PDB file of N, CA and C in Angstrom:
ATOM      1  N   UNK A   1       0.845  -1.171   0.000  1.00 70.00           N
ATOM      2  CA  UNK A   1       0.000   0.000   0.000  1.00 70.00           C
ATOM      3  C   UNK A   1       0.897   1.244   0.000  1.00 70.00           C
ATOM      4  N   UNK A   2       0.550   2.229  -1.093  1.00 78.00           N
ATOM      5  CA  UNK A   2       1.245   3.124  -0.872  1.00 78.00           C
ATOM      6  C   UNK A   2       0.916   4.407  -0.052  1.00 78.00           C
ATOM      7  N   UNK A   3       1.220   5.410   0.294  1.00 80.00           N
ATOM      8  CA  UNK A   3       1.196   6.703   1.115  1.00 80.00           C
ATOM      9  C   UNK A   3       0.821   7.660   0.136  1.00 80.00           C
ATOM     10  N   UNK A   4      -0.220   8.350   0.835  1.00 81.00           N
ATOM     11  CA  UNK A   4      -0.857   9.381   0.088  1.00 81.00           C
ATOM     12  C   UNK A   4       0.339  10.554   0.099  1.00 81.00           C
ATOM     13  N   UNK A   5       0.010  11.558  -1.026  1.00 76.00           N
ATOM     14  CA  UNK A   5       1.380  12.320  -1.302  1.00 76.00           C
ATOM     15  C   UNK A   5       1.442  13.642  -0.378  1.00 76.00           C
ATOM     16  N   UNK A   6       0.718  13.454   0.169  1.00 74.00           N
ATOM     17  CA  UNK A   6      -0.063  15.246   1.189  1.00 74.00           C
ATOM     18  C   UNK A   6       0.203  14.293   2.449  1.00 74.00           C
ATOM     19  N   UNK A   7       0.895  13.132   2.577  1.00 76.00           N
ATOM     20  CA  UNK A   7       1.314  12.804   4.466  1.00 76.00           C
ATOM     21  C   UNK A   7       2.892  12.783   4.491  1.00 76.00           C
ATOM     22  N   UNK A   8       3.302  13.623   5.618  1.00 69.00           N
ATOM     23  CA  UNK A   8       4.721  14.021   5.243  1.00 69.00           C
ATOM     24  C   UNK A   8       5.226  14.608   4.667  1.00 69.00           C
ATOM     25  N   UNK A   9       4.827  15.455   4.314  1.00 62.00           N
ATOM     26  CA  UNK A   9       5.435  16.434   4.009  1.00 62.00           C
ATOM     27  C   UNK A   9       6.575  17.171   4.616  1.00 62.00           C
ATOM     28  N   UNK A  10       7.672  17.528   3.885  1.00 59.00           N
ATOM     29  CA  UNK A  10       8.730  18.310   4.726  1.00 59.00           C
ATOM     30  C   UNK A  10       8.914  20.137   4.796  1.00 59.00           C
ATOM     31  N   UNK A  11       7.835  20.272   4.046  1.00 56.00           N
ATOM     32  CA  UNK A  11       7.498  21.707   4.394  1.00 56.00           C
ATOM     33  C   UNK A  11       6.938  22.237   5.497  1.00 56.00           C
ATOM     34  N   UNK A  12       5.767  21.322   5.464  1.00 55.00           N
ATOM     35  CA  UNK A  12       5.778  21.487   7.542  1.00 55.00           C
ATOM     36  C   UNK A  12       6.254  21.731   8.398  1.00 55.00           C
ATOM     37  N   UNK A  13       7.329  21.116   8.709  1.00 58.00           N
ATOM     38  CA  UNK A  13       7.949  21.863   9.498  1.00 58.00           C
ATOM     39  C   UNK A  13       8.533  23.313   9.531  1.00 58.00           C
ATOM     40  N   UNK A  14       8.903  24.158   8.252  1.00 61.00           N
ATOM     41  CA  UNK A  14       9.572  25.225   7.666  1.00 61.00           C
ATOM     42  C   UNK A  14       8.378  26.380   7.485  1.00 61.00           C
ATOM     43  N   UNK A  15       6.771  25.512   7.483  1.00 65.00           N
ATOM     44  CA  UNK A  15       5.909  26.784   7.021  1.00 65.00           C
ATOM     45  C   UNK A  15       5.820  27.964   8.536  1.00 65.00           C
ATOM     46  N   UNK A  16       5.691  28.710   7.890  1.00 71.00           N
ATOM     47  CA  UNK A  16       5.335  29.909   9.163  1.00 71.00           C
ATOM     48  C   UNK A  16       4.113  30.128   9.923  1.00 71.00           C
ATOM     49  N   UNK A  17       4.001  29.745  11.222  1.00 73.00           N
ATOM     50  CA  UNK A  17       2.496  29.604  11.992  1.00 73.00           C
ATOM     51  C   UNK A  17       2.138  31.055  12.306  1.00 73.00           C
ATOM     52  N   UNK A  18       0.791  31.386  11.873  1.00 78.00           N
ATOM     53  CA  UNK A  18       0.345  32.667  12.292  1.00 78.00           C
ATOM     54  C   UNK A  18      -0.428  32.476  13.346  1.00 78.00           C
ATOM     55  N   UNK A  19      -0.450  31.470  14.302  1.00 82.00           N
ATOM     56  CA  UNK A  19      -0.676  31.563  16.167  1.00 82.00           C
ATOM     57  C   UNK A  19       0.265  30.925  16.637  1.00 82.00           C
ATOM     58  N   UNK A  20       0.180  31.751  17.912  1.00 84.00           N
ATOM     59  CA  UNK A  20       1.252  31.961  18.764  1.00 84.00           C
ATOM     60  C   UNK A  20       0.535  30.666  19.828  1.00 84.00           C
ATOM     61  N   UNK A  21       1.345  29.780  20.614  1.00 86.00           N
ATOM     62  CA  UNK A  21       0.869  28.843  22.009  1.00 86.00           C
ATOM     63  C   UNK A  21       0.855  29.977  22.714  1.00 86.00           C
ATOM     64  N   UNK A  22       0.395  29.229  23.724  1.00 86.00           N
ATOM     65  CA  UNK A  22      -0.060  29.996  24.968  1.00 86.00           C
ATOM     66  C   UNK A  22       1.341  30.916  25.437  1.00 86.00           C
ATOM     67  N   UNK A  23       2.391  29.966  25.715  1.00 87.00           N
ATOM     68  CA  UNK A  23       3.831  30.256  26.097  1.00 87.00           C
ATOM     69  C   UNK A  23       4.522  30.903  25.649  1.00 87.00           C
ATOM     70  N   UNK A  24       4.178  31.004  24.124  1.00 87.00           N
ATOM     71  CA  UNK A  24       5.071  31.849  23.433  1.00 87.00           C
ATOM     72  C   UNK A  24       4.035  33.143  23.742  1.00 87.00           C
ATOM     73  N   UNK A  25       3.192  32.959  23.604  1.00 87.00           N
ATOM     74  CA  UNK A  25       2.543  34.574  23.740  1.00 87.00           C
ATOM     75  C   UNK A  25       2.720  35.224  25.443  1.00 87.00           C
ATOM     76  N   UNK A  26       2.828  34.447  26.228  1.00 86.00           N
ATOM     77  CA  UNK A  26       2.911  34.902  27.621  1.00 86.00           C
ATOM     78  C   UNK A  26       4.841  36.024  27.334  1.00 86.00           C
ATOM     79  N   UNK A  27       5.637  34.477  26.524  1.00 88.00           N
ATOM     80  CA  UNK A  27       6.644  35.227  26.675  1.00 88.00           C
ATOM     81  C   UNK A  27       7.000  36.728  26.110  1.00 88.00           C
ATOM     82  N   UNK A  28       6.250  36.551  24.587  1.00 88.00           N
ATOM     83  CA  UNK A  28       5.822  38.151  23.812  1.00 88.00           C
ATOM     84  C   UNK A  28       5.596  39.121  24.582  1.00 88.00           C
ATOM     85  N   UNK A  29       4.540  39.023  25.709  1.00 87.00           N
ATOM     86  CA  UNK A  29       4.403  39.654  26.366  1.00 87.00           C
ATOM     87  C   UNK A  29       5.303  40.178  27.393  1.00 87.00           C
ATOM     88  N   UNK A  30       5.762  39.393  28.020  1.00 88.00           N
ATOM     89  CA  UNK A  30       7.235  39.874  29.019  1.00 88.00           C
ATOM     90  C   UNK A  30       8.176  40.710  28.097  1.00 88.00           C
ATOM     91  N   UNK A  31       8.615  40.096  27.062  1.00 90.00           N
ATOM     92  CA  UNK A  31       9.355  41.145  26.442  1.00 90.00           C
ATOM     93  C   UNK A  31       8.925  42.842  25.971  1.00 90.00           C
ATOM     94  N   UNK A  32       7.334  42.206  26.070  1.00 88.00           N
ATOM     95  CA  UNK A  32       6.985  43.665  25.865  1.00 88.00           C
ATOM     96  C   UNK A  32       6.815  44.606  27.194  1.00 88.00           C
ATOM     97  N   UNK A  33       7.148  43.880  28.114  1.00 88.00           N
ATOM     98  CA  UNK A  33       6.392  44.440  29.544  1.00 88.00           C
ATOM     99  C   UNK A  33       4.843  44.257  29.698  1.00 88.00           C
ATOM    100  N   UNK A  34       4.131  43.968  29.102  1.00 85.00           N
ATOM    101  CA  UNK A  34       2.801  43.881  29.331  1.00 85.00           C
ATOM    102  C   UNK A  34       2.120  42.880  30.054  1.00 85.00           C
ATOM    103  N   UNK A  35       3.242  42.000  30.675  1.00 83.00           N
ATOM    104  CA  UNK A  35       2.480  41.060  31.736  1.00 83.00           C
ATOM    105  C   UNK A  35       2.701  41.034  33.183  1.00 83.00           C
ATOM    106  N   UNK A  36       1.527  41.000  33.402  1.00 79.00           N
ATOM    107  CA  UNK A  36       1.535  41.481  35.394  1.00 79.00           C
ATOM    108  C   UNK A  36       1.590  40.123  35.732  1.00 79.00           C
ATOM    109  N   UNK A  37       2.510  39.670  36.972  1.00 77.00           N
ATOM    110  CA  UNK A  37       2.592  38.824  37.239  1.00 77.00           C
ATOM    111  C   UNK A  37       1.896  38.072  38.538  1.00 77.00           C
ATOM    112  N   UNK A  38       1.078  39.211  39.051  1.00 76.00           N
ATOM    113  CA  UNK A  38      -0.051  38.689  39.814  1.00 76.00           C
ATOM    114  C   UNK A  38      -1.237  38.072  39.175  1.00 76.00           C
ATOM    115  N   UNK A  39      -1.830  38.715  38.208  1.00 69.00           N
ATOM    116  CA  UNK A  39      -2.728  38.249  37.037  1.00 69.00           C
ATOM    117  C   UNK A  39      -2.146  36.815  36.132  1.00 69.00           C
ATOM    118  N   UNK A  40      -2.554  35.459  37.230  1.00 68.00           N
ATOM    119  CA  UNK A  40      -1.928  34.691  36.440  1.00 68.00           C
ATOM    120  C   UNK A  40      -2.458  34.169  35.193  1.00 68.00           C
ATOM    121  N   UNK A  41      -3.617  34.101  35.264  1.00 70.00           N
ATOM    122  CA  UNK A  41      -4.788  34.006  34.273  1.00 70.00           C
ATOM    123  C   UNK A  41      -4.021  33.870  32.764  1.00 70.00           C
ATOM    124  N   UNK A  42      -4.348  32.665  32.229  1.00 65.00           N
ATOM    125  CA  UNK A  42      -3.816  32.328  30.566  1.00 65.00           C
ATOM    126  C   UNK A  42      -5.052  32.549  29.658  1.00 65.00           C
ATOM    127  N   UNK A  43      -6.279  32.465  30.122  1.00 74.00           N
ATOM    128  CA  UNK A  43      -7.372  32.550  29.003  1.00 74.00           C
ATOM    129  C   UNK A  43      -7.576  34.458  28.646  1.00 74.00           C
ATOM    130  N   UNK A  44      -7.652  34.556  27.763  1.00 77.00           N
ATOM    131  CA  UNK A  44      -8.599  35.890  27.412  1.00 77.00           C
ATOM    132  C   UNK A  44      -6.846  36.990  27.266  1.00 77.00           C
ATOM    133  N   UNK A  45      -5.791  36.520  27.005  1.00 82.00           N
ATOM    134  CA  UNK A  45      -4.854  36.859  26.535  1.00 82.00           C
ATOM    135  C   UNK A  45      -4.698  37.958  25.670  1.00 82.00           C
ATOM    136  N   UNK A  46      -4.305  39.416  26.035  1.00 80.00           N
ATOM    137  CA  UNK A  46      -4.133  40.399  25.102  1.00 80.00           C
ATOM    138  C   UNK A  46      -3.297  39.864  23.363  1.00 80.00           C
ATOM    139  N   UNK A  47      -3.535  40.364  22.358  1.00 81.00           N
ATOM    140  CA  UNK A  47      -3.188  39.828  21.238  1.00 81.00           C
ATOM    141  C   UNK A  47      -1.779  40.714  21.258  1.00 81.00           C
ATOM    142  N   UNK A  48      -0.880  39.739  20.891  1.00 81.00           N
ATOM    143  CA  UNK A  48       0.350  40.032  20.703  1.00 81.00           C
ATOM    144  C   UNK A  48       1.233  39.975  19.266  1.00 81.00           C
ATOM    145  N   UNK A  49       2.113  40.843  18.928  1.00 78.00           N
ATOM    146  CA  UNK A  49       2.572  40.851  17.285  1.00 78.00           C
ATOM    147  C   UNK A  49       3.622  39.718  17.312  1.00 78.00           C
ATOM    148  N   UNK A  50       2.920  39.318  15.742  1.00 72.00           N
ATOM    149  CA  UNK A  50       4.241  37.626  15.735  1.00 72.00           C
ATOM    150  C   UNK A  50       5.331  38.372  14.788  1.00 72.00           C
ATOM    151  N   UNK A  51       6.502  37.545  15.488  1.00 66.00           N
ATOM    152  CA  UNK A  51       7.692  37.768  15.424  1.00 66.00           C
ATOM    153  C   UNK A  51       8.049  37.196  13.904  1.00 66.00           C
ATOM    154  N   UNK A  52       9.052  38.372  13.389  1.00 57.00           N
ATOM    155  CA  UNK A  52       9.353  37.471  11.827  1.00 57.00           C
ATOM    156  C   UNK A  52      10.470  36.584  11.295  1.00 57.00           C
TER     157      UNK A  52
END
């Protein structure tokens, strides 16, 4: 049986994600100063600019 041609691809890994995880956006934020660190709260996350 052979493998369909769209599984595995090695561009995947190389394409550019336009969302950020949770973590990376917490960290966006530290660099920007914009995170209080009493407010531990991860849901409802100010939108942060992705990096190029």
């Amino acid at each position: 049986m052979s493998r369909h041609p769209s599984f595995g691809k090695s561009i995947k890994s190389t394409k550019k994600r336009n969302v950020l995880k949770r973590y990376e956006r917490i960290d966006a934020l530290k660099k920007l100063g914009r995170w209080d660190e009493e407010k531990k709260k991860v849901t409802a996350l100010p939108k942060t600019p992705i990096e190029d």
